[in-house]
mmCIF file of C-alpha atoms and ligand atoms in Angstrom:
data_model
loop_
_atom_site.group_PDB
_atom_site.id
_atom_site.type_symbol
_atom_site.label_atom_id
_atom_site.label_comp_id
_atom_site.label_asym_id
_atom_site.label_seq_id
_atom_site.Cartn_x
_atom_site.Cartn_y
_atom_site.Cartn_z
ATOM 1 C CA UNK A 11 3.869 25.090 -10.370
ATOM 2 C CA UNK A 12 7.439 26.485 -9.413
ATOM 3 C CA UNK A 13 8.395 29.868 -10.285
ATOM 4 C CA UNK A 14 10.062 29.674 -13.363
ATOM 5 C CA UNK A 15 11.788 33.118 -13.562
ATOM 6 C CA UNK A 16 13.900 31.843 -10.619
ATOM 7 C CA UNK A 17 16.545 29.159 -10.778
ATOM 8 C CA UNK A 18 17.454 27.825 -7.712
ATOM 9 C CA UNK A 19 21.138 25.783 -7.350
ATOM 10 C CA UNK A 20 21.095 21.957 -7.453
ATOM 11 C CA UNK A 21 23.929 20.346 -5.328
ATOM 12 C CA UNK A 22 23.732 16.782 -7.245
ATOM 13 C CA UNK A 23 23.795 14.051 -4.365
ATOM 14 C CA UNK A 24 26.646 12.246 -6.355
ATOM 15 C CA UNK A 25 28.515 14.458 -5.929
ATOM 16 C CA UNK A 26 28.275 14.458 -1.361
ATOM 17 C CA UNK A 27 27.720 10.463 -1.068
ATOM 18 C CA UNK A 28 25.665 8.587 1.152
ATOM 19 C CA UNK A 29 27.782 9.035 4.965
ATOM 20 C CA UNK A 30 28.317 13.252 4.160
ATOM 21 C CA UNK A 31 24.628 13.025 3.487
ATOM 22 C CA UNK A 32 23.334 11.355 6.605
ATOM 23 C CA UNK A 33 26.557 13.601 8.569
ATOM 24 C CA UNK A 34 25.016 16.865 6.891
ATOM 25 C CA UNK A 35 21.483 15.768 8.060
ATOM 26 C CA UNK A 36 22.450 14.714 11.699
ATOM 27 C CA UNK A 37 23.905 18.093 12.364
ATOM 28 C CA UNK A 38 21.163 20.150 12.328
ATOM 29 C CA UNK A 39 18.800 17.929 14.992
ATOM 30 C CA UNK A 40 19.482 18.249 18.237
ATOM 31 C CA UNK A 41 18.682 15.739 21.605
ATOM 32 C CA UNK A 42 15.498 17.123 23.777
ATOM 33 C CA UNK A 43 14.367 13.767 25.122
ATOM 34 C CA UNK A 44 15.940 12.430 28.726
ATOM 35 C CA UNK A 45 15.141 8.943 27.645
ATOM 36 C CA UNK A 46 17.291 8.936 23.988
ATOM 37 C CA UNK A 47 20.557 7.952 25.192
ATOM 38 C CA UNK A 48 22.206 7.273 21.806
ATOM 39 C CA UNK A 49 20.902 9.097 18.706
ATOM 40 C CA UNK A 50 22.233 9.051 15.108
ATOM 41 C CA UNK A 51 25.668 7.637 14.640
ATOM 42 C CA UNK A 52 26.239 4.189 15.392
ATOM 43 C CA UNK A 53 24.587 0.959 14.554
ATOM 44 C CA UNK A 54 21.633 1.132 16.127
ATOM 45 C CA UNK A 55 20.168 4.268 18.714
ATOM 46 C CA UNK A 56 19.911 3.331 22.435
ATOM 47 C CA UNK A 57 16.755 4.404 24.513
ATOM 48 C CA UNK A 58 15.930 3.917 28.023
ATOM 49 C CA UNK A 59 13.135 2.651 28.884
ATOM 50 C CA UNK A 60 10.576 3.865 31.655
ATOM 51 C CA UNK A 61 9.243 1.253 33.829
ATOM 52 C CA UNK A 62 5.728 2.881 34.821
ATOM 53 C CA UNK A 63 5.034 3.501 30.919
ATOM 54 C CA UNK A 64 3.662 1.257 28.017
ATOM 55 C CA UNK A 65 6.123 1.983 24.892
ATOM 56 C CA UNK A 66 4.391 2.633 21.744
ATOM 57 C CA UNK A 67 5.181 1.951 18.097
ATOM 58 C CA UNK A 68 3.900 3.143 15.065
ATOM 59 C CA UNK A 69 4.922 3.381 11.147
ATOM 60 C CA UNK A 70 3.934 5.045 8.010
ATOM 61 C CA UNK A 71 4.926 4.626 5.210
ATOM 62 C CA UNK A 72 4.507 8.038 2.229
ATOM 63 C CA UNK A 73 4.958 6.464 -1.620
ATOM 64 C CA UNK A 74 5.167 9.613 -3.857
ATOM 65 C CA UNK A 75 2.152 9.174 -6.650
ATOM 66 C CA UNK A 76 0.302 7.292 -4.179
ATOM 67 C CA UNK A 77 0.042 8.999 -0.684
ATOM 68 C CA UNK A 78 1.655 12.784 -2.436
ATOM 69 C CA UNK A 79 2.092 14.710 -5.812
ATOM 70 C CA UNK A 80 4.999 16.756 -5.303
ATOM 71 C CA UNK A 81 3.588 19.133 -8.114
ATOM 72 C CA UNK A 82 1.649 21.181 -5.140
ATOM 73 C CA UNK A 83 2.931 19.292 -1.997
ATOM 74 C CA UNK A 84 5.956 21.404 -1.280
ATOM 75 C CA UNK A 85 8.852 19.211 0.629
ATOM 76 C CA UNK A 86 9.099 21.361 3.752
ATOM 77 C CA UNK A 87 5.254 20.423 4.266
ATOM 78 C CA UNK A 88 6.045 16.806 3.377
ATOM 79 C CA UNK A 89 8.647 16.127 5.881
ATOM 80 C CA UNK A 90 6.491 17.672 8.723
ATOM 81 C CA UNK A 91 3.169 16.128 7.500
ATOM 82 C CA UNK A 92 5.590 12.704 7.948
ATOM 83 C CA UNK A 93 6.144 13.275 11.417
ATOM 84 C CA UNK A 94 2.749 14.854 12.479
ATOM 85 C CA UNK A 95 1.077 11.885 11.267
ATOM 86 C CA UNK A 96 2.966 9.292 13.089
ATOM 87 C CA UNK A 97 2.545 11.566 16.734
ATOM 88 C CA UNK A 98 -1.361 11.412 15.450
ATOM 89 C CA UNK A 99 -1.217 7.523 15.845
ATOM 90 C CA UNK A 100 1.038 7.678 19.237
ATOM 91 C CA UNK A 101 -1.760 10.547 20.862
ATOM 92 C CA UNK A 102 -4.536 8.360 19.518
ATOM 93 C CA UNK A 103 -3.453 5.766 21.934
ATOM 94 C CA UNK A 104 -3.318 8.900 24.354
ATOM 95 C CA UNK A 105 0.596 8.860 24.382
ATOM 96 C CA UNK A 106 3.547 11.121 23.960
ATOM 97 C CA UNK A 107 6.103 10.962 20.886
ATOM 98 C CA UNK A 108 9.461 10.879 22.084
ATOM 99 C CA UNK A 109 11.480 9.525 19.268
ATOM 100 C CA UNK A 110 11.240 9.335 15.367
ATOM 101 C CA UNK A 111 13.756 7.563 12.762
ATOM 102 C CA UNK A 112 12.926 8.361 9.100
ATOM 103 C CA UNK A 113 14.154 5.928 6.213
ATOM 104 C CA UNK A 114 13.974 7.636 2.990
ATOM 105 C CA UNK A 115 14.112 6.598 -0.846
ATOM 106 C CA UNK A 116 15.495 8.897 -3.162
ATOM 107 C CA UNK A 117 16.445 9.182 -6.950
ATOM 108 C CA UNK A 118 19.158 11.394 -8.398
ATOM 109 C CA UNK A 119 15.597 13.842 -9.412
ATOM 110 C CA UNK A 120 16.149 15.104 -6.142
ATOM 111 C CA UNK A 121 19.074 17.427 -5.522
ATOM 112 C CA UNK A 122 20.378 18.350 -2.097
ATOM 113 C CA UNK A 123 17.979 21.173 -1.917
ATOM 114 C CA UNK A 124 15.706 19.396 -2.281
ATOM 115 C CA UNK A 125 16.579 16.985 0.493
ATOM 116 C CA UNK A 126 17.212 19.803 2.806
ATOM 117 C CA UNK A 127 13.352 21.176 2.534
ATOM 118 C CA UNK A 128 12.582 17.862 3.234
ATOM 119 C CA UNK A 129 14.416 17.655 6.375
ATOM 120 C CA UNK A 130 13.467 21.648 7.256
ATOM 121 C CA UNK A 131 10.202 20.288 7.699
ATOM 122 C CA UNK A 132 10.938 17.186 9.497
ATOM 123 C CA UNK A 133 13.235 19.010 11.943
ATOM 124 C CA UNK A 134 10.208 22.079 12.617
ATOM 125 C CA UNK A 135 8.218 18.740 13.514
ATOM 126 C CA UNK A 136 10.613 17.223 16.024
ATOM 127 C CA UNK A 137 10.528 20.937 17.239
ATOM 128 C CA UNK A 138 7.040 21.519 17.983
ATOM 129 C CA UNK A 139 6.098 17.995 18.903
ATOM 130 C CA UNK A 140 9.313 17.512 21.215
ATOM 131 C CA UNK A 141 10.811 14.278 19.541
ATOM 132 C CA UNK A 142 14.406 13.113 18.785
ATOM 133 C CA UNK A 143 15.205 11.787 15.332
ATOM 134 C CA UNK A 144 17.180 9.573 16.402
ATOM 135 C CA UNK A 145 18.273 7.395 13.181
ATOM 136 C CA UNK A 146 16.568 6.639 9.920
ATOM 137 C CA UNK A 147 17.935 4.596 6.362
ATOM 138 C CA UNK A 148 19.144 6.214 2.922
ATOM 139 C CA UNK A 149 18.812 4.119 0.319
ATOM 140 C CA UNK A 150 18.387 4.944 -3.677
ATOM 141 C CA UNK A 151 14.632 4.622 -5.092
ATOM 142 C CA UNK A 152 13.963 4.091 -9.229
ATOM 143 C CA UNK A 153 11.597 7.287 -10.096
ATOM 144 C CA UNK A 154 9.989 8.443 -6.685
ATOM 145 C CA UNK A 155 10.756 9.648 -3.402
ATOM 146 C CA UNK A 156 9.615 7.068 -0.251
ATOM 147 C CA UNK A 157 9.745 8.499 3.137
ATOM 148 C CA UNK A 158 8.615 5.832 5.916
ATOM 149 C CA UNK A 159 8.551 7.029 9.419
ATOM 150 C CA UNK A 160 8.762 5.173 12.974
ATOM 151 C CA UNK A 161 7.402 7.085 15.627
ATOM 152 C CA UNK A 162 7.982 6.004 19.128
ATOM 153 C CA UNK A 163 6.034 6.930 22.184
ATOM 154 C CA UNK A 164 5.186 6.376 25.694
ATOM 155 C CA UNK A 165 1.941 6.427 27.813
ATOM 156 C CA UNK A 166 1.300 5.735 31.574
ATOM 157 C CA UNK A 167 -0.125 1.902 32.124
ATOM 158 C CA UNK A 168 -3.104 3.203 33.685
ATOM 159 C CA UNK A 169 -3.513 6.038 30.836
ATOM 160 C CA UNK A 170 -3.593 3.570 27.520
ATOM 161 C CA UNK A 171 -6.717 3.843 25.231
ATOM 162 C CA UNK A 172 -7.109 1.403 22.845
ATOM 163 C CA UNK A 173 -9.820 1.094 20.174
ATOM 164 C CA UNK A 174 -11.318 -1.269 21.650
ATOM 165 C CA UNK A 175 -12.632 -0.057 24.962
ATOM 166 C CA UNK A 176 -16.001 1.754 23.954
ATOM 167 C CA UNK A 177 -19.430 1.260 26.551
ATOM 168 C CA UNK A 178 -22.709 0.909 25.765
ATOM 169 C CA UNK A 179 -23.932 4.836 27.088
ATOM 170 C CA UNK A 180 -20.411 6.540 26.489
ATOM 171 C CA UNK A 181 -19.924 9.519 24.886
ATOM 172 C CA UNK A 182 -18.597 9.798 21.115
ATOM 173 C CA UNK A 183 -17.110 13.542 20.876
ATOM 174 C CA UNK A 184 -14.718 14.475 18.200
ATOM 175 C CA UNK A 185 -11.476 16.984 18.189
ATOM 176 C CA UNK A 186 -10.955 20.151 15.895
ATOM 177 C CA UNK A 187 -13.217 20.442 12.608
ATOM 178 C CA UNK A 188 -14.169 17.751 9.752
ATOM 179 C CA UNK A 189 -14.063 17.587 6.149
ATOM 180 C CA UNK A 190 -11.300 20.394 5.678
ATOM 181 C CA UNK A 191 -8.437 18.279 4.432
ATOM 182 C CA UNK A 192 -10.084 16.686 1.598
ATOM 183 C CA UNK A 193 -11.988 19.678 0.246
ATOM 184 C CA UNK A 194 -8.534 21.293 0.581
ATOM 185 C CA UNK A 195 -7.031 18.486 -1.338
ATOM 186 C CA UNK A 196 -9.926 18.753 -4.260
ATOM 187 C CA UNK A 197 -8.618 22.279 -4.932
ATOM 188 C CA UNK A 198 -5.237 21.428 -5.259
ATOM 189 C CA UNK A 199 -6.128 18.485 -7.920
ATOM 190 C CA UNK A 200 -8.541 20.897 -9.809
ATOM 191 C CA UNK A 201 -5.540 23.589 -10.090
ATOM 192 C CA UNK A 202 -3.187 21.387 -11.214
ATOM 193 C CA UNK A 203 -5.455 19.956 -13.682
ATOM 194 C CA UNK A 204 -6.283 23.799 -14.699
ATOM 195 C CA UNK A 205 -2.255 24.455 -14.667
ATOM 196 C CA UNK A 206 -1.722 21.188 -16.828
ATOM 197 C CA UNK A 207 -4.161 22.532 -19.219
ATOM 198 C CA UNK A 208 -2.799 25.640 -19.363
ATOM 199 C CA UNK A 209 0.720 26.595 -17.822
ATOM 200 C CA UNK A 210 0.022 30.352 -18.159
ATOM 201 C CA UNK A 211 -2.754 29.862 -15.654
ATOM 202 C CA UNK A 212 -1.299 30.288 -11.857
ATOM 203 C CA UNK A 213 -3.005 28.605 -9.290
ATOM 204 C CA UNK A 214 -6.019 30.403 -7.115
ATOM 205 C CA UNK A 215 -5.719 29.502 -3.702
ATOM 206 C CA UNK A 216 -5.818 32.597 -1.957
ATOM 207 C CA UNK A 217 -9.742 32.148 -0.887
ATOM 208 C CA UNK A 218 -8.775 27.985 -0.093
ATOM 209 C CA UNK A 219 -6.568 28.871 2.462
ATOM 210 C CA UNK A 220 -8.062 27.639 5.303
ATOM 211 C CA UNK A 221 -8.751 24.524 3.412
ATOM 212 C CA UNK A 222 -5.657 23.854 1.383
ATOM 213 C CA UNK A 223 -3.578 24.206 4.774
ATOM 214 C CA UNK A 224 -5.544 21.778 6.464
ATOM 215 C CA UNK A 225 -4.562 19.449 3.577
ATOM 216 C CA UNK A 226 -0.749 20.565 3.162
ATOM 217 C CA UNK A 227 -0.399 21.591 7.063
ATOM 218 C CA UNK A 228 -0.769 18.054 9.110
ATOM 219 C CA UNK A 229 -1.010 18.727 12.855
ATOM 220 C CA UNK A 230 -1.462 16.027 15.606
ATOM 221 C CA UNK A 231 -3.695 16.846 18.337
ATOM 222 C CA UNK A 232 -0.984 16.084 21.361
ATOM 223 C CA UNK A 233 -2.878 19.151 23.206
ATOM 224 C CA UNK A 234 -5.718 17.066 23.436
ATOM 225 C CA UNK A 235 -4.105 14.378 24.969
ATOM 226 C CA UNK A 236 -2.942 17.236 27.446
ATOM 227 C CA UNK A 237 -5.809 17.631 28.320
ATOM 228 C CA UNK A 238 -7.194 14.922 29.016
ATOM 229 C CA UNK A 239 -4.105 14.732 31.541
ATOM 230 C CA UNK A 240 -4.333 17.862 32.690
ATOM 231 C CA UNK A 241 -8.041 16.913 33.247
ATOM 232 C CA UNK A 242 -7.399 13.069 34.642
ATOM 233 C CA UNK A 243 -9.609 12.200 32.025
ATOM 234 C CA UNK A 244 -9.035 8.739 30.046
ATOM 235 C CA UNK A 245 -11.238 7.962 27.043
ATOM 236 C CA UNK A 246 -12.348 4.509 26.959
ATOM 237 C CA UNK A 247 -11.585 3.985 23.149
ATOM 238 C CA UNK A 248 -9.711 6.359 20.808
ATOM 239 C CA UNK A 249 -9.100 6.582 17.088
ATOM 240 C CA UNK A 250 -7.072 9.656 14.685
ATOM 241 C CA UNK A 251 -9.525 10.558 11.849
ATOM 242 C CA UNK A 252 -6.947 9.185 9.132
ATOM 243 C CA UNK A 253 -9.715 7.511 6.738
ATOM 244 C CA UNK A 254 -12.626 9.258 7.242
ATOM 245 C CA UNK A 255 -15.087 9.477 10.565
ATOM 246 C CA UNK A 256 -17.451 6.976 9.199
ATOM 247 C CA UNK A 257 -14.536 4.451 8.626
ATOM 248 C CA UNK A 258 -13.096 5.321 11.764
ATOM 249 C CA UNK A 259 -15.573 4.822 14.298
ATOM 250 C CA UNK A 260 -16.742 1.794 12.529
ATOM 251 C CA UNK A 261 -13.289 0.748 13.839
ATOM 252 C CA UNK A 262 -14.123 1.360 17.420
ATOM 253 C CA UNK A 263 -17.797 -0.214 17.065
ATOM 254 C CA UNK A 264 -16.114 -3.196 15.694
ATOM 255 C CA UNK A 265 -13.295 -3.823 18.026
ATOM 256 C CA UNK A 266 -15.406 -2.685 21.093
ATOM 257 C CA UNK A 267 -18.198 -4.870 20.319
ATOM 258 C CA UNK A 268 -20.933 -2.022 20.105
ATOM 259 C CA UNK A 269 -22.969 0.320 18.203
ATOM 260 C CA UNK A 270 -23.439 3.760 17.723
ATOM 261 C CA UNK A 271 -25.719 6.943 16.838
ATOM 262 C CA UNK A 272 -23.928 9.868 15.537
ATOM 263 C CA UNK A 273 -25.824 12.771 14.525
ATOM 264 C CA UNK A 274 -25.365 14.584 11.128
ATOM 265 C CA UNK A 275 -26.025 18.065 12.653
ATOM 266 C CA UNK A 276 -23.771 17.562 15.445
ATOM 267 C CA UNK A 277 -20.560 17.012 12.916
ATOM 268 C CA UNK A 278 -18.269 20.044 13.119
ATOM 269 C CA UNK A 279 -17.234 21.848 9.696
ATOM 270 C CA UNK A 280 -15.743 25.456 9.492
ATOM 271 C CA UNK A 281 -17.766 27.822 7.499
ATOM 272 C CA UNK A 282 -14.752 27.719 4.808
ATOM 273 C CA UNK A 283 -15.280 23.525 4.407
ATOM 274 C CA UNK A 284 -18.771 24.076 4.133
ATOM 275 C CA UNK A 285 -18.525 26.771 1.142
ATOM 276 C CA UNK A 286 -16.443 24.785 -0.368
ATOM 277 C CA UNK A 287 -18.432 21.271 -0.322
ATOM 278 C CA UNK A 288 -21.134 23.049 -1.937
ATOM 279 C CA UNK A 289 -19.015 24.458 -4.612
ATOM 280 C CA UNK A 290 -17.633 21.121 -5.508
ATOM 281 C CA UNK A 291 -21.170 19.898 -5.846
ATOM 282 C CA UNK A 292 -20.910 17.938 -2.738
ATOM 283 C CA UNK A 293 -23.101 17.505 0.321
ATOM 284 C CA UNK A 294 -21.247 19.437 3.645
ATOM 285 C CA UNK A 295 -22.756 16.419 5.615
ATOM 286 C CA UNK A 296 -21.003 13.665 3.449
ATOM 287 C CA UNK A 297 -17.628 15.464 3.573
ATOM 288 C CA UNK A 298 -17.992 15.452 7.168
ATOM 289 C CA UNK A 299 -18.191 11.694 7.172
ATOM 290 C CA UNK A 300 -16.114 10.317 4.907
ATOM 291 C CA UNK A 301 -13.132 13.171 4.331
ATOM 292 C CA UNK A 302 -9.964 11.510 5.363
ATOM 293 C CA UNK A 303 -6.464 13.102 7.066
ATOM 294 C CA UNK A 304 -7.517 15.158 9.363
ATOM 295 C CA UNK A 305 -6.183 13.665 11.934
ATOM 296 C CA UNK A 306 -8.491 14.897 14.579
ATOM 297 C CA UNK A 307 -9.245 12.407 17.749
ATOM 298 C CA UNK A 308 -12.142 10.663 17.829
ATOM 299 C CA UNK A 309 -12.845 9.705 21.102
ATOM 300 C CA UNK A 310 -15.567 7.827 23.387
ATOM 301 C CA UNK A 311 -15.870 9.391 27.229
ATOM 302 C CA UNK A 312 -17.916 7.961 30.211
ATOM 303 C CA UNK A 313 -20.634 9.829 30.810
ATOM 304 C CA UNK A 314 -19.835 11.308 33.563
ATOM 305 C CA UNK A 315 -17.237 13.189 32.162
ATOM 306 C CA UNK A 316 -20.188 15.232 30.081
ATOM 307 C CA UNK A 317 -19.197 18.667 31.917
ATOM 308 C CA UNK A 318 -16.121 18.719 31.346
ATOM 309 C CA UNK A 319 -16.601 17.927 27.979
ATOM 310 C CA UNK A 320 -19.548 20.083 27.234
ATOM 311 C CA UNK A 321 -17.204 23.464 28.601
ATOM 312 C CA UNK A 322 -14.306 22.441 26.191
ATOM 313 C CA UNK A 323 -14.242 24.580 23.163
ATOM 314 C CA UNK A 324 -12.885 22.836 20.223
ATOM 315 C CA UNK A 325 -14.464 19.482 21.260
ATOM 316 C CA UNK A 326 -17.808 18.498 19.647
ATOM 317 C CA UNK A 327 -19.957 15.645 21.157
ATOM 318 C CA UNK A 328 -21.443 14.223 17.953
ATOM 319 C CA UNK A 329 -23.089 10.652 19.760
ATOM 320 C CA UNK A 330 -23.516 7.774 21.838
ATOM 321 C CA UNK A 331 -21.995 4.330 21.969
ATOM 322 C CA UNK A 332 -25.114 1.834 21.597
ATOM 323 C CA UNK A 333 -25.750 -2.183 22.169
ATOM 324 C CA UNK A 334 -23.854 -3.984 19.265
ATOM 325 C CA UNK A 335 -27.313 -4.993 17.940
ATOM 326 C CA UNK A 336 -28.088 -1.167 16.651
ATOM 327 C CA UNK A 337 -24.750 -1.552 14.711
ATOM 328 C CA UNK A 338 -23.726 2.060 13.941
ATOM 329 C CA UNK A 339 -26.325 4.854 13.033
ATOM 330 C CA UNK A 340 -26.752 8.359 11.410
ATOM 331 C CA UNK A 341 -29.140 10.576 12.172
ATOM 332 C CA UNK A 342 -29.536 12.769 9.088
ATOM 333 C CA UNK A 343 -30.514 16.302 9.656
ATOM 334 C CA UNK A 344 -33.927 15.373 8.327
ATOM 335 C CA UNK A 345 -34.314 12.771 11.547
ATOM 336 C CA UNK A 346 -34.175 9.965 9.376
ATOM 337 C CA UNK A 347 -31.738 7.141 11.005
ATOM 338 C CA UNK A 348 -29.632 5.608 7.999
ATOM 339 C CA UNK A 349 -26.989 3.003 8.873
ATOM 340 C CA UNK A 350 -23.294 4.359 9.225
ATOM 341 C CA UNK A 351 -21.333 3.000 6.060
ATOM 342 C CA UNK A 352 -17.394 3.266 5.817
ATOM 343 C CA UNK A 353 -16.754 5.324 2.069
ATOM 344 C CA UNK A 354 -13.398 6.292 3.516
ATOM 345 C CA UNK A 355 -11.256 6.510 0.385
ATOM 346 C CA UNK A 356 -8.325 3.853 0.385
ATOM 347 C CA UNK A 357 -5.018 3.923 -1.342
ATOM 348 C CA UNK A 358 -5.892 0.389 -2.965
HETATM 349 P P1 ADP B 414 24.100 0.980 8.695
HETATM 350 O O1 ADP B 414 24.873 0.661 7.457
HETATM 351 O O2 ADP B 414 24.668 0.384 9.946
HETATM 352 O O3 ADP B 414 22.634 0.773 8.533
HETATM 353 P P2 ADP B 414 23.895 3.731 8.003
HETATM 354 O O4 ADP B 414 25.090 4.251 7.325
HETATM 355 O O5 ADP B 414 22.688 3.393 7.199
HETATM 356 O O6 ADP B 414 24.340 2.536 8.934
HETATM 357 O O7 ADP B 414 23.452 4.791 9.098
HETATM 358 C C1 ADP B 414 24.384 5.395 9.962
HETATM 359 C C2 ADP B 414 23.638 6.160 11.016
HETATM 360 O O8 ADP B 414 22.851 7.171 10.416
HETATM 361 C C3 ADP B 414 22.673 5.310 11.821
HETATM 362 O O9 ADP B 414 22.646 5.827 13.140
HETATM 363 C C4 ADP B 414 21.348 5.555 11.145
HETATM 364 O O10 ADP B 414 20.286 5.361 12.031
HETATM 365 C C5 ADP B 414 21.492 6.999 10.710
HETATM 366 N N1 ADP B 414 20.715 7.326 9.501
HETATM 367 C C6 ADP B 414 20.850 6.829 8.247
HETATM 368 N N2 ADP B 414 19.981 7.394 7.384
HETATM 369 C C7 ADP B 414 19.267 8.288 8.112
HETATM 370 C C8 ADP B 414 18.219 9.182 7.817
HETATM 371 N N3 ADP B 414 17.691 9.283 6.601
HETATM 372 N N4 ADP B 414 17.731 9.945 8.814
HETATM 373 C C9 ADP B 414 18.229 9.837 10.055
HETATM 374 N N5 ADP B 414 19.219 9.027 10.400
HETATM 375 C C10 ADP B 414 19.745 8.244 9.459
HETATM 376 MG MG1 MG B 415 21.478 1.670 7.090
#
């Protein structure tokens, strides 16, 4: 769905090779973190480690055609969404980010340009969220682009939530909004279908917006871990809404051993999501449930941390954690108590 009037210059990668590449990428990121000692440049980067602190490592791994369709995802968004959702996993073990590498597949479709949007978006991310890229792997792909990102991260030893450390009694409560970023993914799929059909037909986002940048617009939610910092509060299990809430918190019930009752009305959904579930013919409540990538925190709190909580705008306290025997519950808006199944959608 590019503008077509417009043709933009194509720098062919042949033509720069693989170390003026890399060079060309390294010089526009620059060191923030104390702790990177050695970035990009030599065999391997050297860190130093902090004694009081668990270190944390995560990977992801993006397969175009199977995780992204570059026909709407633009590349800037890409590269950031690539980042943000690593930091997601580091804050949902309610730690900091502190350095990224980035190993990347590419075929001669993709032009210089084209890498550089990438990498736009990957360096706004190491902006906002504070992280060093620090090194990374180039290597050729077939047909598609692969971008796999290792996020590392830090978190006090007496600060480290796990999934695994939900009470009977505690507290479920959820970050941010639900649903957003699969609705907003819907619409993009329906346009492109509509554009495929027809290429005179542009695409109609405008009234999506909210939506479509929830889908295209990853964030992680590190100022909720700030928060809970700020507030010395540590949750006793913690997840990122990657798959879906229902698939996520089954997560948590299974690996802390409990149950729990979550209740339908509680589930928070922008005005925008909802309009747009009911447009697509599907029920605002299910969306809620099972949309995946949000990457909100899900969260379980003691008790007697309900104040705190409760005066926190932007947090919603949809539950509580239950005796494994319960397994995990919904209660529907109509009061009837269904069992919690996981629908999240999988990439297999
Ligand atoms: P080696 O052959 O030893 O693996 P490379 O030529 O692949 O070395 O990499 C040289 C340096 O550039 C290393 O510091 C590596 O981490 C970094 N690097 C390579 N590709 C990337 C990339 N896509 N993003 C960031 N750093 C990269
Ligand atoms: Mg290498």
């Amino acid at each position: 769905m590019s503008d077509s009037n417009s043709e933009p210059s194509r720098t062919e990668l042949d033509n720069l090779g693989e170390f003026k590449l890399i060079e060309h990428l390294a010089s526009q990121f620059t060191q923030k973190q104390q702790s990177t000692l050695l970035g990009i440049g030599d065999d391997a980067a050297v860190l130093i480690p902090d004694a009081n602190c668990n270190l944390l490592v995560t990977s992801d791994m993006l397969l175009e055609g199977v995780h992204f369709d570059l026909s709407y995802t633009p590349l800037k968004h890409l590269g950031y969404k690539a980042i943000a959702v690593n930091i997601s996993d580091i804050a949902a073990m309610n730690g900091i980010c502190t350095q990224v590498t980035v190993n990347i597949g590419l075929s001669n479709r993709f032009s210089l340009e084209a890498i550089d949007a990438l990498y736009e978006g990957i360096q706004m991310a190491c902006s906002h969220y504070q992280c060093d890229l620090v090194g990374g792997d180039t290597t050729s792909s077939v047909t598609g682009l692969i971008i796999s990102v290792t996020a590392l991260g830090y978190v006090g030893n007496d600060r480290l939530v796990k999934r695994s450390g939900a009470k009977h009694n505690d507290l479920i409560c959820v970050s941010g909004d639900l649903g957003a970023a699969y609705l907003g993914l819907q619409v993009l799929e329906r346009e492109k279908q509509v554009f495929l059909a027809n290429s005179e037909m542009q695409p109609q986002l405008d009234q999506y917006e909210y939506i479509v940048s929830r889908q295209l617009k990853a964030e992680a939610r590190t100022d909720v871990v700030t928060w809970f910092h700020e507030q010395g509060i540590v949750p006793t299990a913690m997840i990122d809404v990657s798959d879906g809430l229902a698939s996520d918190l089954l997560h948590i019930c299974k690996q802390s051993v409990v149950g729990a009752r979550v209740y339908e009305d509680r589930l928070p959904i922008e005005a925008a999501t909802k309009d747009a579930a009911l447009e697509f013919n599907l029920n605002p409540g299910t969306v809620t449930l099972h949309g995946g990538e949000d990457y909100e925190l899900l969260f379980t709190v003691d008790q007697k941390h309900h104040q705190s909580i409760e005066n926190q705008q932007g947090i919603s306290v949809i539950g509580h954690i239950t005796d494994t025997g319960q397994g995990a519950e919904l209660v529907t808006a109509s009061e009837e108590i269904v069992p919690l199944e996981a629908q999240g959608w999988r990439h297999f």
